[in-house]
Short mmCIF file of C-alpha atoms in Angstrom, two decimals:
data_model
loop_
_atom_site.label_atom_id
_atom_site.label_comp_id
_atom_site.label_asym_id
_atom_site.label_seq_id
_atom_site.Cartn_x
_atom_site.Cartn_y
_atom_site.Cartn_z
CA MET R 1 101.05 130.59 84.21
CA SER R 2 103.87 129.88 81.79
CA MET R 3 101.86 127.16 80.06
CA GLN R 4 100.04 128.25 76.91
CA CYS R 5 96.26 128.22 76.88
CA GLY R 6 95.00 124.86 75.64
CA ALA R 7 98.40 123.19 76.00
CA ILE R 8 99.03 120.01 77.97
CA GLU R 9 102.30 119.13 79.67
CA VAL R 10 102.98 115.49 80.50
CA TRP R 11 105.79 115.04 83.02
CA THR R 12 107.31 111.56 83.18
CA ALA R 13 109.91 109.62 85.15
CA GLN R 14 111.15 106.09 85.77
CA PRO R 15 111.39 105.55 89.55
CA GLY R 16 113.89 102.70 89.15
CA SER R 17 116.36 105.10 87.54
CA VAL R 18 116.19 107.59 90.41
CA GLY R 19 118.93 106.89 92.92
CA PRO R 20 118.39 106.81 96.71
CA ARG R 21 119.89 110.28 97.15
CA ALA R 22 117.66 111.86 94.48
CA CYS R 23 114.64 110.01 95.83
CA GLY R 24 115.37 111.45 99.28
CA GLU R 25 115.54 114.95 97.83
CA LEU R 26 112.21 114.43 96.06
CA ALA R 27 110.65 113.13 99.29
CA ALA R 28 111.51 116.46 100.93
CA LEU R 29 108.96 118.11 98.61
CA LEU R 30 106.08 116.05 100.01
CA ASP R 31 103.78 117.17 102.82
CA GLU R 32 103.09 115.28 106.03
CA HIS R 33 100.05 113.48 104.65
CA GLU R 34 101.95 112.28 101.58
CA ARG R 35 104.88 111.05 103.68
CA GLU R 36 102.46 109.20 105.94
CA ARG R 37 100.99 107.43 102.91
CA VAL R 38 104.50 106.48 101.79
CA SER R 39 105.19 104.88 105.18
CA LEU R 40 102.14 102.63 104.82
CA LEU R 41 103.46 101.00 101.64
CA ARG R 42 105.11 97.65 102.26
CA PHE R 43 107.55 97.38 99.35
CA GLU R 44 110.42 99.75 98.59
CA ALA R 45 109.58 99.84 94.88
CA ASP R 46 106.07 101.06 95.70
CA ARG R 47 107.40 103.65 98.13
CA ASP R 48 109.87 104.97 95.56
CA ALA R 49 107.18 105.13 92.86
CA PHE R 50 104.86 107.05 95.18
CA VAL R 51 107.57 109.55 96.14
CA VAL R 52 108.64 110.17 92.54
CA ALA R 53 105.04 110.42 91.30
CA HIS R 54 103.87 112.89 93.93
CA ALA R 55 107.04 114.97 93.73
CA LEU R 56 106.61 115.00 89.95
CA ARG R 57 103.04 116.28 90.37
CA ARG R 58 104.27 119.09 92.60
CA MET R 59 107.04 120.02 90.16
CA ALA R 60 104.69 120.02 87.17
CA LEU R 61 102.08 122.19 88.90
CA ALA R 62 104.69 124.51 90.40
CA SER R 63 106.18 125.02 86.95
CA ALA R 64 102.76 125.94 85.58
CA LEU R 65 102.03 128.30 88.47
CA GLY R 66 105.52 129.72 88.93
CA THR R 67 105.68 128.78 92.60
CA ASP R 68 107.52 126.55 95.09
CA PRO R 69 106.51 122.86 94.68
CA ALA R 70 106.85 122.22 98.41
CA GLN R 71 104.28 124.93 99.19
CA LEU R 72 101.42 123.39 97.20
CA ARG R 73 98.48 122.04 99.19
CA PHE R 74 95.97 119.41 98.14
CA ALA R 75 92.61 118.13 99.31
CA ALA R 76 90.25 115.36 98.25
CA GLY R 77 87.34 116.47 96.09
CA PRO R 78 84.25 114.65 94.83
CA GLN R 79 84.85 110.97 94.04
CA GLY R 80 88.21 111.30 95.84
CA ARG R 81 89.76 113.31 93.01
CA PRO R 82 92.68 115.45 94.28
CA LEU R 83 92.12 119.21 94.29
CA LEU R 84 94.79 121.90 94.30
CA LEU R 85 94.11 124.50 96.98
CA ASP R 86 94.88 128.23 96.95
CA ALA R 87 95.60 128.28 93.21
CA GLY R 88 93.43 131.23 92.19
CA ASP R 89 90.15 131.45 90.32
CA GLN R 90 91.28 129.20 87.47
CA PRO R 91 93.59 126.54 88.91
CA PRO R 92 95.26 124.16 86.47
CA VAL R 93 93.70 120.77 85.88
CA PHE R 94 95.89 117.74 86.40
CA SER R 95 95.97 113.96 86.51
CA LEU R 96 98.52 111.60 88.04
CA THR R 97 99.32 107.95 87.37
CA ARG R 98 101.99 105.59 88.60
CA SER R 99 103.32 102.08 88.31
CA ARG R 100 106.51 100.71 89.79
CA GLY R 101 108.38 101.28 86.54
CA PHE R 102 106.89 104.51 85.20
CA VAL R 103 105.02 107.55 86.51
CA ALA R 104 103.39 110.47 84.72
CA CYS R 105 101.51 113.66 85.51
CA ALA R 106 99.46 115.61 82.97
CA VAL R 107 98.77 119.31 83.55
CA ALA R 108 96.68 121.80 81.57
CA ARG R 109 95.19 125.25 82.11
CA GLN R 110 91.69 124.16 81.18
CA GLY R 111 89.56 121.35 79.78
CA GLN R 112 89.30 117.74 80.86
CA ILE R 113 92.39 115.55 81.14
CA GLY R 114 93.18 112.14 82.54
CA ILE R 115 96.25 109.93 82.28
CA ASP R 116 96.90 106.29 83.06
CA VAL R 117 99.83 103.88 82.83
CA GLU R 118 99.82 100.10 83.07
CA LYS R 119 102.59 97.53 82.87
CA VAL R 120 101.87 94.98 80.15
CA ARG R 121 101.67 91.58 81.81
CA SER R 122 100.21 88.19 81.04
CA GLY R 123 97.55 86.40 83.00
CA VAL R 124 95.12 89.31 83.34
CA GLU R 125 91.58 88.20 82.57
CA ALA R 126 89.69 90.17 79.93
CA SER R 127 86.68 90.14 82.25
CA VAL R 128 88.44 92.79 84.38
CA ILE R 129 87.27 95.51 81.96
CA GLU R 130 84.51 93.67 80.10
CA GLN R 131 81.63 95.50 81.77
CA PHE R 132 83.25 98.91 81.20
CA VAL R 133 84.58 98.81 77.64
CA ARG R 134 83.51 97.03 74.48
CA ARG R 135 86.65 95.23 73.35
CA ARG R 136 87.68 95.07 69.74
CA PRO R 137 87.61 91.60 68.13
CA GLY R 138 91.01 89.92 67.93
CA ALA R 139 92.64 92.28 70.44
CA ASP R 140 96.07 91.10 71.56
CA GLU R 141 97.68 91.49 74.98
CA THR R 142 99.09 94.97 74.32
CA ASP R 143 95.82 96.17 72.80
CA PHE R 144 94.03 94.99 75.94
CA PHE R 145 96.18 97.33 78.03
CA VAL R 146 95.66 100.15 75.53
CA GLN R 147 91.93 99.79 76.10
CA TRP R 148 92.39 99.44 79.86
CA THR R 149 94.47 102.64 80.14
CA ALA R 150 92.08 104.46 77.80
CA LEU R 151 89.19 103.44 80.05
CA GLU R 152 90.93 104.63 83.22
CA ALA R 153 92.16 107.87 81.63
CA PHE R 154 88.69 108.63 80.24
CA TRP R 155 86.94 108.39 83.60
CA LYS R 156 89.75 110.34 85.27
CA ALA R 157 89.16 113.10 82.73
CA ARG R 158 85.46 113.01 83.57
CA GLY R 159 86.29 113.24 87.27
CA LEU R 160 84.61 109.93 88.09
CA GLY R 161 85.79 106.49 89.13
CA LEU R 162 84.82 103.19 87.55
CA SER R 163 81.26 102.25 88.36
CA SER R 164 78.80 99.70 87.05
CA SER R 165 76.41 102.61 86.43
CA ASN R 166 78.81 104.21 83.93
CA PRO R 167 77.98 103.72 80.25
CA ARG R 168 80.07 101.13 78.50
CA ILE R 169 82.55 102.83 76.18
CA SER R 170 84.32 101.88 72.98
CA LEU R 171 87.27 103.30 71.03
CA LEU R 172 86.94 104.67 67.51
CA PRO R 173 90.32 104.76 65.70
CA LEU R 174 91.22 108.20 64.39
CA ASP R 175 94.83 107.74 63.35
CA GLY R 176 96.02 104.14 63.20
CA GLU R 177 96.48 102.54 66.60
CA HIS R 178 97.67 105.56 68.58
CA CYS R 179 94.67 107.91 68.69
CA HIS R 180 90.99 107.16 69.34
CA ALA R 181 87.75 108.98 69.98
CA VAL R 182 85.85 107.64 72.98
CA ILE R 183 82.30 106.68 72.03
CA ASP R 184 79.31 105.25 73.83
CA GLY R 185 79.59 101.50 73.43
CA GLU R 186 75.84 101.09 72.88
CA THR R 187 74.82 104.15 70.84
CA GLY R 188 78.08 104.93 69.06
CA ASN R 189 77.80 108.61 70.02
CA GLU R 190 81.08 110.44 70.59
CA LEU R 191 81.62 111.46 74.22
CA GLY R 192 83.84 114.50 73.63
CA ILE R 193 87.11 112.90 74.69
CA VAL R 194 90.09 111.80 72.61
CA VAL R 195 92.60 109.26 73.96
CA LEU R 196 96.19 109.31 72.75
CA GLN R 197 98.83 106.66 73.34
CA LEU R 198 102.07 108.36 74.43
CA PRO R 199 105.68 107.12 74.52
CA ALA R 200 106.47 104.83 77.45
CA PRO R 201 109.30 102.45 78.44
CA PRO R 202 109.19 98.94 76.96
CA GLY R 203 106.49 96.84 78.58
CA HIS R 204 104.34 99.82 79.58
CA VAL R 205 101.35 101.57 78.02
CA LEU R 206 100.68 105.26 78.72
CA THR R 207 97.41 106.85 77.59
CA LEU R 208 96.29 110.47 77.80
CA ALA R 209 92.60 111.44 77.64
CA CYS R 210 91.79 115.05 76.77
CA SER R 211 88.97 117.22 75.53
CA GLU R 212 90.38 120.18 73.59
CA PRO R 213 94.18 120.18 73.53
CA ALA R 214 96.12 122.47 71.20
CA ASP R 215 99.62 121.23 71.99
CA ILE R 216 101.33 118.45 73.94
CA ARG R 217 104.73 118.79 75.57
CA ILE R 218 106.44 115.85 77.23
CA VAL R 219 108.81 116.79 80.06
CA GLU R 220 111.25 114.15 81.25
CA LEU R 221 112.45 114.29 84.85
CA GLU R 222 116.24 114.71 84.59
CA SER R 223 116.19 112.92 81.23
CA LEU R 224 115.33 109.64 82.96
CA ALA R 225 112.26 108.85 80.87
CA PRO R 226 112.38 107.66 77.25
CA PRO R 227 112.62 110.36 74.56
CA PRO R 228 109.29 111.97 73.64
CA ALA R 229 107.85 111.33 70.21
CA PRO R 230 108.77 114.40 68.13
CA ASP R 231 105.43 114.25 66.32
CA ALA R 232 103.14 113.90 69.35
CA THR R 233 101.46 117.25 68.68
CA GLU R 234 101.29 116.59 64.96
CA LEU R 235 99.67 113.23 65.70
CA LEU R 236 96.99 114.84 67.83
CA SER R 237 96.38 117.50 65.17
CA ARG R 238 95.80 114.75 62.62
CA CYS R 239 93.44 113.05 65.06
CA ARG R 240 91.39 116.20 65.51
CA GLN R 241 91.31 116.84 61.76
CA ARG R 242 90.23 113.26 61.09
CA SER R 243 87.51 113.54 63.75
CA THR R 244 86.19 116.72 62.08
CA GLU R 245 86.25 115.08 58.66
CA ASP R 246 84.43 112.01 59.97
CA ALA R 247 81.76 114.17 61.59
CA ALA R 248 81.28 116.08 58.32
CA ALA R 249 81.05 112.83 56.37
CA ILE R 250 78.43 111.46 58.75
CA GLY R 251 76.44 114.70 58.47
CA THR R 252 76.55 114.52 54.67
CA ALA R 253 75.46 110.87 54.68
CA ASN R 254 72.52 111.68 56.95
CA SER R 255 71.36 114.74 54.99
#
């Protein structure tokens, strides 16, 4: 694989900026099952988002493996999580998310990763996530979607879907408002996952959940997505350093 050990690549695109011709070319990368799923979607915007997202996943994984994106095969694993077939003893791990306006795929050689995007919109009841995440007091509309995407990305990284049997989580700020450690909402224990808010188009929130990343690279599909933050890796390094310092401080206080 061309990807460095411990690195994460996040491929992004805005379906609305992909013209009909390009979308048709991307659709040619999909397999029969994926094209069948596209045909079941009622609205054109949803069909385009699906095509771009699943073609993006194929391109990201093919880049990591050095193979033809159209030749990749997938199957459903436990909890419905997609699995990449015939990818050797150590296949890359990946996570896909899509909305009508923005899609993203995260790929890594190892570890746990999950990614989620949501369009910020009014009228969504806080009760939607209340049983799954302990919300911070005074959270505004955008912060609500930060917590929502963090929740979804966390359970994707764990390979599980949302369930009432899952422990309620909370977010512990590590570096301002962009990086958090995921903790058990009842005990306060860290759960081994960091969530990082990544660049996204206006009106969208994109969150990456990861266990042990060393580097983050954002890849834009044909320069259609917004520019990546130049300090994304530096931000995560500060998060990890802060997490280590906090753990040391807690250990000193308890000794």
